[in-house]
Coordinates of C-alpha atoms in Angstrom, one line a residue:
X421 CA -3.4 -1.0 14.8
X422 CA -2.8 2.3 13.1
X423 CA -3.4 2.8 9.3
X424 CA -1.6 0.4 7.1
X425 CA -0.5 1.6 3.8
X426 CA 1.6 0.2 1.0
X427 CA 4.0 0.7 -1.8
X428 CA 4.8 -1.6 -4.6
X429 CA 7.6 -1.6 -6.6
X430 CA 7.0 -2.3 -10.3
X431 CA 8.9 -0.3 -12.2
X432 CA 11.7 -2.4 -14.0
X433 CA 11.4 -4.2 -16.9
X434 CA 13.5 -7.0 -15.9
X435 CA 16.3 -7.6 -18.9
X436 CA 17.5 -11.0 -17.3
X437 CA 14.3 -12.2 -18.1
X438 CA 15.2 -12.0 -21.6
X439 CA 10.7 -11.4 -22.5
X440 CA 9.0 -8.9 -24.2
X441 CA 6.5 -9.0 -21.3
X442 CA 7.3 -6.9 -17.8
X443 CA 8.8 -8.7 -14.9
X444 CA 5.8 -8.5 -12.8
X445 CA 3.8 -9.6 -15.3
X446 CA 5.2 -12.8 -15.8
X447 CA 3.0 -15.3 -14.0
X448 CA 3.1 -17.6 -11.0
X449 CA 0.3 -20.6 -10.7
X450 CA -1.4 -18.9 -13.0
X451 CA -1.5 -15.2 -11.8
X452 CA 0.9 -12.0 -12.6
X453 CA 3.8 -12.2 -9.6
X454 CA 2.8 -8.9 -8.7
X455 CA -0.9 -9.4 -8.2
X456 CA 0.0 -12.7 -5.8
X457 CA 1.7 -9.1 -3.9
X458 CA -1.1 -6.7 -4.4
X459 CA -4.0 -9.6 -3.2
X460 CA -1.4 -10.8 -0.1
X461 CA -1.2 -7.0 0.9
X462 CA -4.9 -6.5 0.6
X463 CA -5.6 -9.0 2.9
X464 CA -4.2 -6.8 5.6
X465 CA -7.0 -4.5 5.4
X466 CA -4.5 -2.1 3.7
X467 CA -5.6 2.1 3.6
X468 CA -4.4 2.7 0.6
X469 CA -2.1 0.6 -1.9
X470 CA 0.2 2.6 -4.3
X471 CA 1.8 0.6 -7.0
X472 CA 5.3 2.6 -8.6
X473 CA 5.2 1.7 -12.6
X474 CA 8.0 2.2 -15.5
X475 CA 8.3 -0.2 -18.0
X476 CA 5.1 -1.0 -19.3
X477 CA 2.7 0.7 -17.0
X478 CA -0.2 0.9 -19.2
X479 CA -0.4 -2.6 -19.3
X480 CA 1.0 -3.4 -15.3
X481 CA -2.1 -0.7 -14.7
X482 CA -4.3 -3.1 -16.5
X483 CA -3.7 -5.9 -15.2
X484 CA -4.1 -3.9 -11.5
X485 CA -7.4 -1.7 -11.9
X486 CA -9.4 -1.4 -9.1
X487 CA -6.9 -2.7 -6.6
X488 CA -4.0 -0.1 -6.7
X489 CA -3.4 3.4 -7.0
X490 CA -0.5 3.9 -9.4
X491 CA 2.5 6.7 -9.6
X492 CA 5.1 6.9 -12.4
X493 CA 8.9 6.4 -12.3
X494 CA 9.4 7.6 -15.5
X495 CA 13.7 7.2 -15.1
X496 CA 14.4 4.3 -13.2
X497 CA 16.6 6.0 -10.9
X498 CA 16.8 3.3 -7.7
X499 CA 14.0 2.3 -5.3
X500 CA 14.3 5.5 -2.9
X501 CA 13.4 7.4 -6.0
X502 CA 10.9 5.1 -6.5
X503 CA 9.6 5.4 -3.5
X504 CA 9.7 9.4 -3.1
X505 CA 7.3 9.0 -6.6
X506 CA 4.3 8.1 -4.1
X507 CA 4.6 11.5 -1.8
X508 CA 2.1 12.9 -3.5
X509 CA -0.5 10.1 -2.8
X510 CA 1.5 9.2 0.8
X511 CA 3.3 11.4 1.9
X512 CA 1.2 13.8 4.3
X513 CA -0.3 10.4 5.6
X514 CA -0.6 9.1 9.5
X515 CA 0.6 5.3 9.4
X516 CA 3.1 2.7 8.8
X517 CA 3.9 2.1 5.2
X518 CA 5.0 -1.2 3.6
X519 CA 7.6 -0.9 0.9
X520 CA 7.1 -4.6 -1.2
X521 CA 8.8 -5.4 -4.6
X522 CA 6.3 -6.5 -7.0
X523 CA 9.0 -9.5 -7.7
X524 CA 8.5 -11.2 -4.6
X525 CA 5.1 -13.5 -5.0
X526 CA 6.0 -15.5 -2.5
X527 CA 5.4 -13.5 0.5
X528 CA 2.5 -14.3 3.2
X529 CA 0.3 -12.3 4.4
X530 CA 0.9 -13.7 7.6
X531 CA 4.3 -12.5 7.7
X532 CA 3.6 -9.1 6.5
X533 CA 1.0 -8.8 9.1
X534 CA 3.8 -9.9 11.8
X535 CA 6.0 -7.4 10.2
X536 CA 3.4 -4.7 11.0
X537 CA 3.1 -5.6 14.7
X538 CA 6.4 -6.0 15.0
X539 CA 7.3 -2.8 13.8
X540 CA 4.5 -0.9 16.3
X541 CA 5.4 -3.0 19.3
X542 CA 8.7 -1.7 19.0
X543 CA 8.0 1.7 18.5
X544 CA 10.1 1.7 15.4
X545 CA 10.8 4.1 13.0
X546 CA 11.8 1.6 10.2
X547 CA 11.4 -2.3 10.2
X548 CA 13.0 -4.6 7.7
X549 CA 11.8 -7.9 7.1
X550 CA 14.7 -10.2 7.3
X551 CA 15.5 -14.1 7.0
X552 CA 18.2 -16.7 7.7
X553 CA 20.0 -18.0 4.7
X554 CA 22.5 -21.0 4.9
X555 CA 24.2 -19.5 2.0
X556 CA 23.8 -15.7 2.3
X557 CA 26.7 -14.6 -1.0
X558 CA 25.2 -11.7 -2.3
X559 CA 23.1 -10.3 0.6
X560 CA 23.2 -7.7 2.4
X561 CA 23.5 -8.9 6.2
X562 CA 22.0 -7.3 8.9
X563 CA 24.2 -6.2 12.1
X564 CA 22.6 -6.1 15.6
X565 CA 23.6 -4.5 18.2
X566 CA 23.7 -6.0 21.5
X567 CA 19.6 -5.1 22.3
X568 CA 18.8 -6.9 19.0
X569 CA 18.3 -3.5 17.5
X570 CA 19.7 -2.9 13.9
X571 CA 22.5 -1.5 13.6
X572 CA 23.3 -1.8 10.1
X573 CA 23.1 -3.0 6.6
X574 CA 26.3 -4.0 5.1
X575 CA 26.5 -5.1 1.7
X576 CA 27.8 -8.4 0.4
X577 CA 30.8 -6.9 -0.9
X578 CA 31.7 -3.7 1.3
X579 CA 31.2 -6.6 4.5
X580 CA 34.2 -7.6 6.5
X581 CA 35.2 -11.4 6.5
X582 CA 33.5 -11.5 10.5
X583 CA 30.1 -9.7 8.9
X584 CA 30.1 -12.5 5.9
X585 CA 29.5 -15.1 8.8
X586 CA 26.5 -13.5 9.6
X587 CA 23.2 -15.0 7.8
X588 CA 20.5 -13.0 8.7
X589 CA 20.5 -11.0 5.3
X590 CA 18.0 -7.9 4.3
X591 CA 15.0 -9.3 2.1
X592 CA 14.1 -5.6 0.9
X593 CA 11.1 -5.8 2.0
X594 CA 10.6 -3.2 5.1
X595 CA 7.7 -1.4 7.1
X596 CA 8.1 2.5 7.9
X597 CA 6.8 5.1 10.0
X598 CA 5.3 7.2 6.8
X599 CA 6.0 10.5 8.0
X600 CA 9.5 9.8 8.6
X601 CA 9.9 7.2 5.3
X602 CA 9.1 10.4 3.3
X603 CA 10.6 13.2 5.4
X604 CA 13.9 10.5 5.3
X605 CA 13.8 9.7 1.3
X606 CA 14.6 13.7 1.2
X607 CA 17.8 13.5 2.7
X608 CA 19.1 10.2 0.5
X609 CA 21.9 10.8 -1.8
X610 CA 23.0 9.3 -5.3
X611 CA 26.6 9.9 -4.0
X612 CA 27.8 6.5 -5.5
X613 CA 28.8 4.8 -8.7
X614 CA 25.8 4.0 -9.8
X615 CA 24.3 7.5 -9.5
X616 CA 21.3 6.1 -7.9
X617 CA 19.1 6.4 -4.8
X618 CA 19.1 3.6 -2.5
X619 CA 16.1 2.9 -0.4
X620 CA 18.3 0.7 2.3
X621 CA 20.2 4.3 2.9
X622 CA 16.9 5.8 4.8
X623 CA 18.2 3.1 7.6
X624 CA 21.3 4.7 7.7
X625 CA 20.1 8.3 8.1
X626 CA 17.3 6.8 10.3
X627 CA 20.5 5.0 12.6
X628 CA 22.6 8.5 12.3
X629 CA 19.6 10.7 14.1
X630 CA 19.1 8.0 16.8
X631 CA 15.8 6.5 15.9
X632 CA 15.0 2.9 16.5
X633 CA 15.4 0.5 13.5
X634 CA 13.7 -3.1 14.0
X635 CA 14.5 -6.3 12.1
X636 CA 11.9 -9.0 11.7
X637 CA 13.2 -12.0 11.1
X638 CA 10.5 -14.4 8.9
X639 CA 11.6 -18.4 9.3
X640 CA 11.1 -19.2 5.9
X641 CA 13.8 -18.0 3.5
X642 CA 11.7 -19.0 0.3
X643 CA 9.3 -16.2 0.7
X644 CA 12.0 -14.0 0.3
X645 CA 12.7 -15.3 -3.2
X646 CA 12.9 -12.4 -5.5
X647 CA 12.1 -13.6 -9.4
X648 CA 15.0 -12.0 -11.8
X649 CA 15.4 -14.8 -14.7
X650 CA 13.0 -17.5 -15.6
X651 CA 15.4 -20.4 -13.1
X652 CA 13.5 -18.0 -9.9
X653 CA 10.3 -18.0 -11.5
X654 CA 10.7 -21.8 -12.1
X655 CA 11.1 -21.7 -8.7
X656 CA 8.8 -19.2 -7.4
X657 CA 6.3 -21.5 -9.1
X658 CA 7.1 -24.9 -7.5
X659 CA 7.0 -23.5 -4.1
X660 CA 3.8 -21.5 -4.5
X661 CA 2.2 -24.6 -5.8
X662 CA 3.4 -27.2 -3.4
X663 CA 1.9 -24.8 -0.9
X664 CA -1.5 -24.1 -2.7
X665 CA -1.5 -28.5 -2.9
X666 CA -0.8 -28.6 0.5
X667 CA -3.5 -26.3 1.4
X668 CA -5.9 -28.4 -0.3
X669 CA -4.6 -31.3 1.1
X670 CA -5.4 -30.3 4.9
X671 CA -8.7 -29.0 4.2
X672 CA -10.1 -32.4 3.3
X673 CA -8.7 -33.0 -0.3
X674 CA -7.0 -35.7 -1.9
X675 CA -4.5 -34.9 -4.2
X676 CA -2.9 -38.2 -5.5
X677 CA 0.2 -36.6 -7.0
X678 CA 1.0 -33.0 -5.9
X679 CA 4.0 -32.8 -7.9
X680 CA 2.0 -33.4 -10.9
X681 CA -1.3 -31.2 -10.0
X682 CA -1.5 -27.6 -10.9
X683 CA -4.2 -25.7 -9.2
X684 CA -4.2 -21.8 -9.4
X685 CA -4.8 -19.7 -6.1
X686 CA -7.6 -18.6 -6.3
X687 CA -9.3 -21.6 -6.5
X688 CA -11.4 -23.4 -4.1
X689 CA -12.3 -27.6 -3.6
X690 CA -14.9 -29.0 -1.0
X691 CA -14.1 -32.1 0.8
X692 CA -13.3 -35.4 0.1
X693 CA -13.1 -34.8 -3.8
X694 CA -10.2 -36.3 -5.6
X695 CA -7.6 -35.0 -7.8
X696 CA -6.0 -36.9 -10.1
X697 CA -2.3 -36.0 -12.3
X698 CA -1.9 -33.8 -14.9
X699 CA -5.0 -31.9 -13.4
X700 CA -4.8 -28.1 -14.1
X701 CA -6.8 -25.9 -12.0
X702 CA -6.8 -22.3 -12.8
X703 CA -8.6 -18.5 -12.2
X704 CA -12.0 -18.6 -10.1
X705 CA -12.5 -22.4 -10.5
X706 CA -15.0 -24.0 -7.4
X707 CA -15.4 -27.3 -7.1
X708 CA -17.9 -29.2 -5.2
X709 CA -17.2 -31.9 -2.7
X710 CA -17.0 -35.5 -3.3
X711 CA -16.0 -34.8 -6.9
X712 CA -13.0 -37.1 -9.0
X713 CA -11.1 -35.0 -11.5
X714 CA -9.1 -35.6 -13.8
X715 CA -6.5 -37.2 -14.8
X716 CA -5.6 -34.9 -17.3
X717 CA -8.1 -32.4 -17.0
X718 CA -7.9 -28.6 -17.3
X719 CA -10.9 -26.3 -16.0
X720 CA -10.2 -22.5 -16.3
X721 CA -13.0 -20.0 -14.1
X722 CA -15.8 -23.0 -14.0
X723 CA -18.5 -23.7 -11.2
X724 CA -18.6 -27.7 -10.2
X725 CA -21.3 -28.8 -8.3
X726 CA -20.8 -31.7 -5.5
X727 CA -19.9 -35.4 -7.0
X728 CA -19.3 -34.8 -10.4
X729 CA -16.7 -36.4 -12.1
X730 CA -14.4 -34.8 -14.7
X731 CA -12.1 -36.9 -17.0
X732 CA -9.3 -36.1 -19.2
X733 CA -11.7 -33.0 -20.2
X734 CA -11.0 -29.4 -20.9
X735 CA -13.9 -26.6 -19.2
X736 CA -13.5 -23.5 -19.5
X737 CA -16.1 -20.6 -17.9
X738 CA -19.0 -22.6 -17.2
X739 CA -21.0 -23.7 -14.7
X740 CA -21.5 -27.5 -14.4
X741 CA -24.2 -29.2 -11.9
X742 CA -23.8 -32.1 -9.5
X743 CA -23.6 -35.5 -9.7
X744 CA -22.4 -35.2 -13.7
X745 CA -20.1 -37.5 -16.0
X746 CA -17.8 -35.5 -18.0
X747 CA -15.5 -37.2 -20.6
X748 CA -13.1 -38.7 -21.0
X749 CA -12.0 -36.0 -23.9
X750 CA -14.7 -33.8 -23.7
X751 CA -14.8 -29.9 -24.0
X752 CA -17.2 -27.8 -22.5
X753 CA -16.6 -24.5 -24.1
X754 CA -17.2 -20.8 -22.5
X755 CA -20.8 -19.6 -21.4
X756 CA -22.1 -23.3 -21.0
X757 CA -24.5 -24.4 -18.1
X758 CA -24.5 -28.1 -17.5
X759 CA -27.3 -29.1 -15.2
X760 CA -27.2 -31.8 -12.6
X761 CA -26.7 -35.5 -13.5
X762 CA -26.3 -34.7 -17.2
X763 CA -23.9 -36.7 -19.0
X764 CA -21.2 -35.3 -21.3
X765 CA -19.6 -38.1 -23.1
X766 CA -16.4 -38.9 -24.9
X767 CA -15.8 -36.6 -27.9
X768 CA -18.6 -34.0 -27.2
X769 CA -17.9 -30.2 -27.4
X770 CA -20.4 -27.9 -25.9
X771 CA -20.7 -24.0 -26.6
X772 CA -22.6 -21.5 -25.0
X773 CA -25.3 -23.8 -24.0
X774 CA -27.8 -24.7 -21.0
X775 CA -27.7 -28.2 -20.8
X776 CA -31.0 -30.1 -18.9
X777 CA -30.7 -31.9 -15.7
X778 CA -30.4 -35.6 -16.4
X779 CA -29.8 -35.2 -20.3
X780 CA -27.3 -36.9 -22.1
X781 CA -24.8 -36.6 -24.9
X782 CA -22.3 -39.7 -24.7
X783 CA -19.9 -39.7 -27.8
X784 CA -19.4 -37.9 -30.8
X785 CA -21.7 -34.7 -30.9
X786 CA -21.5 -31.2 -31.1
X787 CA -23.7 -29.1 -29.2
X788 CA -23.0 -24.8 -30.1
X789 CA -25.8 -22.1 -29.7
X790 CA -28.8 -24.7 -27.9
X791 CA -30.7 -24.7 -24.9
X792 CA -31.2 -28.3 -24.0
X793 CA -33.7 -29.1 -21.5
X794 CA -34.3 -31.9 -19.1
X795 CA -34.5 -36.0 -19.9
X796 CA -32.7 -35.1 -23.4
X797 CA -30.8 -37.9 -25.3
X798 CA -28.5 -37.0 -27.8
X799 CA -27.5 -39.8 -30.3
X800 CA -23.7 -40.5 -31.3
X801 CA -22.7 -37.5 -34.4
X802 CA -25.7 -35.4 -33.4
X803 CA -25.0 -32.0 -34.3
X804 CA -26.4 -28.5 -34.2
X805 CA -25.7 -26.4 -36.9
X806 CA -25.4 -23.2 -36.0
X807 CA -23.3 -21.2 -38.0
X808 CA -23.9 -20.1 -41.3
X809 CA -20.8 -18.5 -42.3
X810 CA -21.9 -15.1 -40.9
X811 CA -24.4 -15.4 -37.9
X812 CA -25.0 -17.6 -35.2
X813 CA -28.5 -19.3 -34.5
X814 CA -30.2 -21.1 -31.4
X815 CA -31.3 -24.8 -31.2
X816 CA -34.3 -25.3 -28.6
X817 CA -34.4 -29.2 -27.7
X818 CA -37.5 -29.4 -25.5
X819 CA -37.6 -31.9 -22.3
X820 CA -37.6 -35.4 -23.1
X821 CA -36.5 -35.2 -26.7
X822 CA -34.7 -37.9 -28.5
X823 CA -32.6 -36.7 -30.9
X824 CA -31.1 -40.1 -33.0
X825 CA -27.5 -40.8 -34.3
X826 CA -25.8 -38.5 -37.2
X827 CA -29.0 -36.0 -36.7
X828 CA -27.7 -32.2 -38.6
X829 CA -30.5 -29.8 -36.5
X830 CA -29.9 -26.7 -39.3
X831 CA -30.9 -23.6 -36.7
X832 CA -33.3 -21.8 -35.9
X833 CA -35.2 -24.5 -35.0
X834 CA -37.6 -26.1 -32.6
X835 CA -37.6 -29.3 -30.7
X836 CA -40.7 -30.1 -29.2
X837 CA -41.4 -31.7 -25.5
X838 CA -40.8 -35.6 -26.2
X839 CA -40.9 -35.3 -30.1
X840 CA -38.6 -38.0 -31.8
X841 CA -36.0 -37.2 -34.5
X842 CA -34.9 -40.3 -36.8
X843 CA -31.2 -41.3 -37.3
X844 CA -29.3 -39.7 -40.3
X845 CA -31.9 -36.9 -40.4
X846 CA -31.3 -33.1 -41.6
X847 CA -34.0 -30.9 -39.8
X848 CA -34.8 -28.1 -41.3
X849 CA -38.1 -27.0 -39.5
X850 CA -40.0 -27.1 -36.4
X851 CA -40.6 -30.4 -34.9
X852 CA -44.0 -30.8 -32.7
X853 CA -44.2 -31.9 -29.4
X854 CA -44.5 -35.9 -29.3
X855 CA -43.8 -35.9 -33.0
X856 CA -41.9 -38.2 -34.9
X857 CA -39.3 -36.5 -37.7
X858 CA -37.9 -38.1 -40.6
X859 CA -36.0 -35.9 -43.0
X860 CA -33.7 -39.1 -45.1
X861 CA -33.3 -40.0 -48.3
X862 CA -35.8 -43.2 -48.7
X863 CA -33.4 -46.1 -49.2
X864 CA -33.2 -47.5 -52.7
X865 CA -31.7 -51.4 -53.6
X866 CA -30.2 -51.3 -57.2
X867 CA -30.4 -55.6 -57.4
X868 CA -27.0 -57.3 -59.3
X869 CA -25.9 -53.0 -59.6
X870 CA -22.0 -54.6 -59.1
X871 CA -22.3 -57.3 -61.6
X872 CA -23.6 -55.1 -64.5
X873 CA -20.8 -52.5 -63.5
X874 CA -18.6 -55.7 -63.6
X875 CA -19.7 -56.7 -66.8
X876 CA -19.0 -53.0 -68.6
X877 CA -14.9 -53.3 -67.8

């Protein structure tokens, strides 16, 4: 296969979308529609990836750093002239050349692989992608001659009532010989009413100087679906996820309601866990196998380990062990580390804390700034205070610590290896290993106090 290249088309901002944030931008399961293009096309070992930007490009170039070159439309003039702004990266270049909208997420890489072969096998000079529609109003349909070849592209409304019965319609998504895409984009005209240059017209001039133009025809008309208003992105969104669910589903998991199950895709799940509704799933997540989650849990960019179970809990860029109990209504906040067969009960937030194997916080407790260690109990309101109103401070809770109910541990402080810390306690200092800390009020008994306070009325 010769060198595969690629240009993305980025550049509107997308008025019918009726948003102060870009077209591309605007998310699908999770990730900008445009990067679901960018990571498909990567896949294809791509040479060289050049993304065309308008409308917001410091921010598109932000979001796509490291994973695309980028070139500037600065009048958005039609998507030839879009096109012609990547000669300068492109256009001296040996190769076939994808030309993708970054408004069509729903694209395979599969398909644009079998685009690519198609296109070389038939020695073609230009390839469009193209797909059956049932209901093709609006599209441009594709002629063929009697080889199969392409003949033309006739739009919707220039088409004769014999070319409207045709249903294989243009997607705009096409592969090109480079050297002829760019040598081609040269001789397009804005001779029309719109005053703009039209990248379909290279197949025209292509058909005029005899060269072969190919159609690839993809059996699935939803990857074709270009988002323009939020009714497509509705449903870019609930294809992409019924095919991220079912995904999951054959590689081992159960998903008890896909309809209701969100899950991002870039996120992996081992075998034989369970996912229960309302589950959200989103950025980096892995989870382990043999794991229940859910229902109504949300982990964002978190490492599960195999046969923990998550419930109606939020966790957010963490790393949680195996074989742990989370919830119900917990919340493990960012930069926490939850070792294996820890328990993280009902009510209990967690922040930026390494949590010991086999320790346990079951209700009611807030754990912020502390490194935990192993065989820790926690008692119901335990707290550790670390904020002071400008700084934060660490807790250290040594192994086998047991910290008793409505316990305030003001830090800095100290916890030592199997020391005791009395319920209702405020700890101010250091505790010693194997120690036992008391730091009440000693309980005073006022005898008949509510009779004499009777008697003063």
């Amino acid at each position: 296969m010769t060198n595969i290249y690629a240009v993305i088309l980025a550049a509107g901002k997308g008025t019918r979308m009726k948003s102060k944030l870009y077209k591309v931008l605007h998310p699908v399961c999770g990730k900008p529609m445009v990067e679901h293009v960018i990571d498909h096309i990567s896949s294809l070992h791509t040479a060289q990836i050049v993304t065309i930007v308008g409308h917001g490009a410091e921010k598109v170039k932000g979001y796509l750093e490291g994973k695309s070159e980028f070139a500037l439309q600065e009048e958005q003039l039609g998507t030839a002239h879009a096109v012609m702004q990547a000669e300068a990266l492109l256009g001296e270049k040996e190769g076939c050349t994808l030309v993708v909208c970054g408004d069509t997420p729903l694209i395979k890489p599969s398909t644009m692989e079998a685009l690519v072969k198609y296109h070389e096998e038939q020695q073609a000079k230009a390839t469009i992608l193209t797909a059956y529609a049932d209901q093709p109003d609006g599209y441009g349909r594709i002629i063929r001659g009697e080889d199969g070849m392409v003949e033309k592209i006739v739009e919707h409304k220039d088409a004769t009532e014999e070319e409207r019965q045709v249903k294989e319609i243009n997607t705009g998504t096409y592969c090109f010989d480079n050297r002829y895409l760019f040598d081609t984009l040269k001789k397009v005209s804005n001779d029309n009413a719109q005053g703009e240059y039209y990248l379909p017209d290279v197949i025209e001039i292509l058909k005029k100087a005899g060269e072969t133009v190919a159609a690839y025809q993809t059996d699935d008309f939803n990857e074709t679906l270009g988002v323009n208003d939020r009714v497509a992105l509705s449903q870019a969104e609930t294809i992409m996820r019924r095919r991220i669910n079912e995904q999951h589903m054959r590689n081992g998991v159960t998903i008890i309601s896909p309809e209701n199950t969100f899950i991002g895709p870039d996120v992996s799940i081992g075998s034989d866990t369970v996912i229960h509704p309302g589950t959200v799933l989103k950025g980096r997540t892995v989870i382990g196998s043999e794991c229940e989650i859910g229902p109504n849990s949300e982990i964002d960019n978190c490492q599960i380990g195999d046969e923990t179970v998550v419930r109606h809990s939020v966790a957010a860029d963490s790393e949680v062990g195996s074989r742990v109990a989370i919830g119900p209504f917990a919340h493990i906040r960012p930069a926490s580390a939850i070792g294996d067969e820890a328990k993280i009960g009902n009510f209990v937030e967690v922040k930026k804390t390494t949590f010991g194997k086999g320790s346990k916080a079951s209700h009611l407790s807030y754990i912020g700034d502390a490194e935990v260690g192993s065989g820790v109990n926690l008692g119901c309101g335990s707290i550790t205070v670390n904020y002071d109103g400008k700084n934060k401070a660490l807790t250290k809770i040594e192994d086998d610590a047991f910290i008793g109910c409505n316990s305030n541990l003001i830090a800095p402080v100290t916890i030592g290896k199997g020391a005791y810390v009395a319920a209702g306690s405020t700890i101010t200092d250091d505790v010693p290993g194997n120690a036992l800390s008391v730091a009440r009020a000693r309980q005073v008994n006022k005898e008949n106090y509510v009779e004499n306070l009777n008697s003063k009325k």
